[in-house]
Protein backbone atom coordinates (compact mmCIF):
# COMPACT_ATOMS: atom_id res chain seq x y z
CA MET A 1 15.83 159.79 47.09
CA GLN A 2 17.75 157.92 44.39
CA GLU A 3 21.42 158.15 43.43
CA THR A 4 23.32 156.75 40.46
CA LEU A 5 27.04 156.49 41.23
CA PRO A 6 29.76 155.68 38.66
CA VAL A 7 31.92 153.25 40.65
CA TYR A 8 34.76 150.83 40.10
CA ARG A 9 34.60 147.29 41.43
CA ALA A 10 37.19 146.53 44.11
CA ASP A 11 39.04 144.12 41.79
CA ASP A 12 39.69 147.01 39.40
CA PHE A 13 41.96 148.74 41.94
CA THR A 14 44.57 146.44 43.48
CA VAL A 15 47.79 146.70 45.49
CA ILE A 16 50.88 146.56 43.26
CA HIS A 17 53.48 147.29 45.97
CA GLY A 18 53.19 146.82 49.70
CA VAL A 19 52.07 144.53 52.47
CA ALA A 20 48.81 143.53 50.75
CA GLU A 21 50.31 143.10 47.27
CA GLY A 22 47.82 141.54 44.85
CA GLU A 23 44.80 142.31 47.05
CA PRO A 24 41.91 144.56 45.90
CA VAL A 25 40.96 147.74 47.70
CA SER A 26 38.81 147.02 50.74
CA PHE A 27 37.07 148.69 53.68
CA ALA A 28 38.99 150.78 56.20
CA ASP A 29 39.81 148.07 58.73
CA GLU A 30 41.63 146.00 56.08
CA LEU A 31 43.64 148.80 54.44
CA ILE A 32 47.32 149.47 55.10
CA ILE A 33 48.85 152.93 54.85
CA ASP A 34 51.65 153.26 52.24
CA ASP A 35 50.44 150.36 50.11
CA SER A 36 50.46 151.39 46.43
CA TYR A 37 47.51 150.71 44.12
CA ALA A 38 46.90 150.79 40.38
CA LEU A 39 43.74 150.84 38.30
CA ALA A 40 43.51 147.97 35.81
CA ARG A 41 43.93 148.94 32.17
CA ALA A 42 40.55 147.46 31.20
CA ALA A 43 38.70 148.93 34.20
CA SER A 44 35.54 150.89 33.50
CA ARG A 45 33.02 152.50 35.78
CA ALA A 46 29.67 150.82 36.34
CA GLU A 47 26.48 152.52 37.49
CA LEU A 48 25.48 151.63 41.03
CA ARG A 49 21.83 152.64 41.46
CA LEU A 50 20.86 153.29 45.05
CA GLU A 51 17.92 154.49 47.09
CA ARG A 52 18.68 156.28 50.33
CA GLN A 53 17.49 154.68 53.55
CA GLU A 54 17.74 156.32 56.99
CA SER A 55 21.51 155.89 57.43
CA ALA A 56 22.53 153.85 54.40
CA PHE A 57 21.44 152.95 50.85
CA ARG A 58 19.59 150.08 49.21
CA VAL A 59 20.54 148.72 45.77
CA LEU A 60 17.79 149.32 43.23
CA PRO A 61 16.66 146.91 40.53
CA GLY A 62 18.44 147.55 37.25
CA SER A 63 21.72 148.54 38.88
CA ALA A 64 24.71 147.50 36.74
CA VAL A 65 26.47 146.22 39.86
CA GLY A 66 25.17 144.99 43.20
CA GLU A 67 22.21 142.83 44.06
CA ALA A 68 18.84 144.54 44.31
CA GLY A 69 17.66 144.93 47.88
CA ARG A 70 21.06 144.74 49.55
CA ILE A 71 22.24 147.53 51.84
CA VAL A 72 25.23 149.72 50.92
CA HIS A 73 27.19 151.78 53.46
CA LEU A 74 29.63 154.64 52.97
CA ASP A 75 32.67 153.23 54.75
CA SER A 76 35.54 155.68 54.49
CA CYS A 77 37.31 158.40 52.53
CA LEU A 78 40.76 157.51 51.19
CA THR A 79 43.52 159.96 50.28
CA LEU A 80 45.73 158.72 47.45
CA MET A 81 48.99 160.26 46.26
CA GLY A 82 50.09 159.98 42.65
CA SER A 83 53.68 159.67 41.48
CA GLY A 84 53.84 163.45 40.93
CA GLY A 85 52.89 164.21 44.53
CA ASP A 86 49.33 165.33 43.82
CA THR A 87 46.63 163.87 46.04
CA LEU A 88 43.05 162.86 45.32
CA GLU A 89 40.24 161.38 47.32
CA ALA A 90 38.07 158.32 46.80
CA LEU A 91 35.12 156.94 48.75
CA ILE A 92 34.72 153.30 49.72
CA LEU A 93 31.21 151.81 49.61
CA VAL A 94 30.46 148.42 51.09
CA GLU A 95 27.51 146.25 50.02
CA VAL A 96 26.33 143.99 52.84
CA GLU A 97 23.88 141.19 53.47
CA ASP A 98 23.10 139.77 56.91
CA GLY A 99 25.93 141.87 58.35
CA ALA A 100 28.61 140.47 56.03
CA ALA A 101 30.40 142.37 53.27
CA GLU A 102 29.39 141.00 49.85
CA ALA A 103 30.99 143.59 47.54
CA ILE A 104 33.17 146.69 47.74
CA TYR A 105 33.17 149.67 45.37
CA LEU A 106 35.49 152.62 44.81
CA LEU A 107 34.06 156.05 43.98
CA PRO A 108 36.96 158.37 43.00
CA LEU A 109 36.34 162.09 43.43
CA ALA A 110 38.90 162.82 40.69
CA PRO A 111 39.91 160.81 37.61
CA LEU A 112 42.20 157.81 38.10
CA ALA A 113 44.70 157.03 35.34
CA ALA A 114 44.87 153.38 34.31
CA GLU A 115 48.03 151.57 35.46
CA ALA A 116 49.37 154.66 37.27
CA GLU A 117 50.64 154.16 40.82
CA TYR A 118 48.71 155.65 43.74
CA ARG A 119 49.99 155.40 47.30
CA LEU A 120 47.47 155.23 50.12
CA VAL A 121 48.37 158.09 52.48
CA GLY A 122 45.15 158.62 54.42
CA ILE A 123 42.09 156.74 55.70
CA ASP A 124 39.27 158.73 57.28
CA ARG A 125 36.32 156.76 58.64
CA HIS A 126 34.34 159.90 59.44
CA ALA A 127 34.76 162.08 56.34
CA ALA A 128 33.02 159.90 53.76
CA THR A 129 29.47 161.12 54.40
CA ARG A 130 30.52 164.76 54.36
CA ARG A 131 32.59 164.45 51.20
CA PHE A 132 29.73 162.61 49.49
CA ALA A 133 27.42 165.47 50.47
CA GLU A 134 29.82 168.16 49.28
CA VAL A 135 29.89 166.75 45.74
CA ALA A 136 26.16 167.36 45.42
CA CYS A 137 26.11 170.83 46.98
CA VAL A 138 25.01 173.79 44.90
CA ALA A 139 27.76 176.41 44.95
CA PHE A 140 29.01 179.51 43.14
CA ALA A 141 32.67 180.44 42.71
CA ARG A 142 34.33 183.45 44.30
CA GLY A 143 33.67 186.64 42.39
CA THR A 144 30.21 185.67 41.13
CA ARG A 145 27.98 188.74 41.13
CA MET A 146 24.63 188.10 42.81
CA THR A 147 21.54 190.27 42.33
CA MET A 148 20.39 191.91 45.56
CA ALA A 149 16.83 193.00 46.36
CA THR A 150 17.79 196.55 45.37
CA GLY A 151 19.07 195.41 41.97
CA GLU A 152 22.69 195.92 43.04
CA GLN A 153 25.17 193.32 41.78
CA ARG A 154 27.43 192.17 44.63
CA PRO A 155 30.32 189.67 44.67
CA ILE A 156 29.14 186.58 46.49
CA GLU A 157 31.99 186.62 49.00
CA THR A 158 30.75 189.97 50.39
CA LEU A 159 27.31 188.61 51.34
CA ARG A 160 26.30 187.98 54.95
CA PRO A 161 23.31 186.21 56.58
CA GLY A 162 20.37 188.58 56.64
CA ASP A 163 21.26 190.26 53.34
CA ARG A 164 18.23 190.33 51.05
CA LEU A 165 18.57 188.89 47.56
CA LEU A 166 16.13 188.98 44.66
CA THR A 167 14.35 185.66 44.08
CA ARG A 168 12.25 184.68 41.08
CA ASP A 169 9.27 183.39 43.04
CA ASP A 170 9.22 185.30 46.33
CA GLY A 171 10.75 188.68 45.63
CA ALA A 172 13.27 189.91 48.22
CA ARG A 173 14.28 187.17 50.66
CA PRO A 174 16.89 187.21 53.45
CA LEU A 175 19.91 184.94 53.28
CA LEU A 176 19.70 182.38 56.08
CA TRP A 177 23.24 180.95 55.93
CA MET A 178 26.29 181.13 53.68
CA GLY A 179 28.94 178.44 53.57
CA GLN A 180 32.42 178.54 52.08
CA ARG A 181 34.90 175.80 51.19
CA THR A 182 38.12 175.71 49.22
CA LEU A 183 38.66 172.54 47.19
CA ARG A 184 41.03 171.19 44.59
CA ALA A 185 39.49 171.90 41.18
CA GLN A 186 39.64 168.34 39.96
CA GLY A 187 37.24 165.52 39.18
CA ASP A 188 33.80 165.91 40.71
CA PHE A 189 34.86 169.20 42.31
CA ALA A 190 36.17 170.87 39.13
CA PRO A 191 33.87 173.83 38.41
CA VAL A 192 31.87 174.43 35.25
CA LEU A 193 32.47 177.69 33.38
CA ILE A 194 29.51 179.05 31.42
CA ARG A 195 31.12 181.62 29.16
CA LYS A 196 29.68 185.12 28.86
CA GLY A 197 26.51 185.11 26.75
CA ALA A 198 26.24 181.32 26.45
CA LEU A 199 22.90 181.38 28.30
CA ASN A 200 22.45 185.15 28.07
CA ASN A 201 24.62 185.61 31.17
CA GLU A 202 26.21 189.05 31.47
CA ASN A 203 29.66 187.70 32.40
CA ASP A 204 31.41 184.37 32.79
CA LEU A 205 29.59 182.26 35.39
CA VAL A 206 31.49 179.61 37.37
CA LEU A 207 29.43 176.99 39.21
CA ALA A 208 29.79 173.70 41.02
CA PRO A 209 28.98 170.85 38.58
CA ASP A 210 25.65 169.93 40.19
CA ASN A 211 24.43 173.52 40.47
CA ARG A 212 21.33 173.92 38.29
CA VAL A 213 20.61 176.95 36.16
CA PHE A 214 17.02 177.97 35.47
CA VAL A 215 15.75 178.42 31.91
CA TRP A 216 12.28 179.62 30.95
CA GLN A 217 11.59 178.49 27.38
CA ARG A 218 9.32 180.53 25.17
CA GLN A 219 9.31 177.45 22.96
CA ASP A 220 10.14 173.86 23.89
CA ALA A 221 13.58 173.60 22.30
CA ILE A 222 14.68 170.27 23.79
CA GLY A 223 11.44 168.32 24.12
CA ALA A 224 11.11 168.70 27.90
CA GLY A 225 7.34 169.15 27.67
CA ARG A 226 7.32 172.29 29.84
CA SER A 227 8.58 175.85 29.87
CA GLU A 228 10.36 175.97 33.25
CA LEU A 229 13.62 174.01 33.41
CA LEU A 230 16.41 173.45 35.93
CA VAL A 231 19.53 172.08 34.25
CA LYS A 232 22.69 170.83 35.96
CA ALA A 233 25.78 172.72 34.88
CA ARG A 234 27.67 169.46 34.27
CA HIS A 235 25.05 168.41 31.71
CA LEU A 236 25.63 171.56 29.66
CA VAL A 237 29.36 171.05 29.07
CA ASN A 238 30.04 171.18 25.33
CA GLY A 239 33.76 171.96 25.28
CA GLU A 240 33.24 175.40 23.78
CA THR A 241 30.79 177.78 25.45
CA VAL A 242 30.46 175.62 28.58
CA VAL A 243 33.61 173.89 29.87
CA ARG A 244 35.06 172.15 32.94
CA VAL A 245 37.95 174.02 34.58
CA GLU A 246 40.53 171.60 35.99
CA GLY A 247 43.56 172.51 38.06
CA GLY A 248 44.46 174.55 41.11
CA PHE A 249 41.88 175.35 43.76
CA VAL A 250 38.38 176.82 43.73
CA ASP A 251 36.57 178.80 46.43
CA TYR A 252 32.94 177.70 46.54
CA PHE A 253 30.10 179.54 48.32
CA GLN A 254 26.71 178.03 49.20
CA LEU A 255 23.62 180.18 49.76
CA LEU A 256 20.78 178.86 51.92
CA PHE A 257 17.34 180.49 52.30
CA GLU A 258 14.26 179.54 54.31
CA GLN A 259 13.04 177.85 51.15
CA HIS A 260 14.77 176.60 48.04
CA GLN A 261 14.95 179.62 45.74
CA ILE A 262 15.71 180.61 42.17
CA ILE A 263 18.15 183.51 42.49
CA PHE A 264 20.19 185.51 39.98
CA ALA A 265 23.93 185.16 39.30
CA GLU A 266 25.69 187.17 36.60
CA GLY A 267 22.28 188.15 35.28
CA ILE A 268 20.76 184.68 34.85
CA ALA A 269 18.67 182.51 37.14
CA ALA A 270 20.17 179.65 39.13
CA GLU A 271 19.21 177.72 42.23
CA SER A 272 20.16 178.23 45.86
CA LEU A 273 21.31 175.33 48.03
CA LEU A 274 18.72 172.55 48.06
CA VAL A 275 18.70 170.75 51.40
CA ASP A 276 17.96 167.05 50.96
CA PRO A 277 19.09 163.91 52.82
CA ARG A 278 22.44 163.97 50.99
CA THR A 279 23.40 167.66 51.11
CA ARG A 280 22.16 168.06 54.70
CA GLU A 281 25.33 166.32 55.88
CA ALA A 282 27.49 169.15 54.48
CA LEU A 283 25.84 171.74 56.76
CA PRO A 284 27.26 172.81 60.14
CA ASP A 285 25.74 170.98 63.09
CA GLU A 286 23.80 174.00 64.33
CA VAL A 287 22.24 174.66 60.91
CA ARG A 288 21.45 171.00 60.31
CA GLU A 289 19.89 170.57 63.74
CA GLY A 290 17.71 173.63 63.20
CA LEU A 291 16.43 172.25 59.91
CA MET A 292 15.72 168.84 61.44
CA GLN A 293 13.71 170.50 64.21
CA GLY A 294 11.51 172.26 61.70
CA ALA A 295 13.23 175.64 61.82
CA PRO A 296 13.35 177.78 58.65
CA GLY A 297 14.56 175.70 55.75
CA HIS A 298 12.67 172.51 56.60
CA GLY A 299 10.25 171.47 53.87
CA ALA A 300 11.73 173.86 51.30
CA ARG A 301 10.23 173.81 47.83
CA ALA A 302 12.50 171.71 45.67
CA HIS A 303 11.31 172.69 42.21
CA LEU A 304 11.84 169.02 41.45
CA SER A 305 9.38 169.03 38.57
CA TYR A 306 11.69 171.44 36.71
CA ASP A 307 14.60 169.00 36.63
CA VAL A 308 15.81 168.02 33.15
CA ALA A 309 17.19 164.58 32.29
CA GLU A 310 20.71 164.53 30.88
CA SER A 311 19.46 162.59 27.83
CA LEU A 312 17.52 165.66 26.64
CA LEU A 313 20.76 167.65 26.53
CA SER A 314 22.79 165.23 24.38
CA SER A 315 22.58 167.44 21.29
CA PRO A 316 25.90 169.28 20.69
CA ASP A 317 24.01 172.55 20.31
CA ALA A 318 21.78 172.12 23.38
CA VAL A 319 23.19 175.23 25.03
CA GLU A 320 22.48 177.35 21.98
CA LEU A 321 18.98 175.89 21.69
CA LEU A 322 18.28 176.84 25.31
CA ARG A 323 19.73 180.33 24.83
CA ARG A 324 17.50 180.98 21.84
CA ALA A 325 14.44 179.46 23.50
CA ALA A 326 14.86 181.80 26.46
CA VAL A 327 14.74 184.93 24.32
CA GLY A 328 12.11 183.82 21.84
């Protein structure tokens, strides 16, 4: 499994006030609570291309930063407080060779403003893997109406394990597990709003950014070379009919079936939670252990061949093209 992460180099985020003044951000053992950091004015994110190993990552050839073949570990999750009192989180990744740290990267989970002051108020050595997993989890916002096996439309928060939902490929299937989390609607956790009708949805649909919607094209509108498409919500944002919603909090719900499914939300097709090596870490221990032991959910169909590259959606009218293609 490959990941491309937009990271800052450690030297881009340095201490401007505190014990370690002048030093770049580092791994947990070298950080000091209450030191204040700032992002350099000229800082820009670079793509760190990784391939997951058993408990870490390996840098892939062609990565903009890092040396191909080196191992990268998720070290810790930092909590930073801005001058206005708002907090955000960032992950620390450490690139190692022969057991020694060779490079350190910062992966913010919300935008950092250049030259603004951020005070380090929390260091969690155990939360990084879970937070990294949560970013990639498929989720629907509170209030989303899901199509049940009977055709009834029910708010997602009223569902319970065992309830039967309508799936595209397998008819009525029972819900195995439902998760819920409340997060700040900022950065990588800010939801995507697909406005009513944008993709022939009956009402506004609010999704986690990595949640994929399913489109069946009667004609190949975007040059994908196939009719069946799964498109990440974040790749559809056009500032008009599909937008990011920043601010406040969002209640997210994850739906897990025995197999990865295409289900129906606000009248259009979208995916259920896909369990892979990254998202597995966001599941409760008892659910994760069951999947690892080969219980229902292990080996779920991933519909990976339906995935659409972001480059095919660069046209400003991509959403409209997909809407038209779906109705003929």
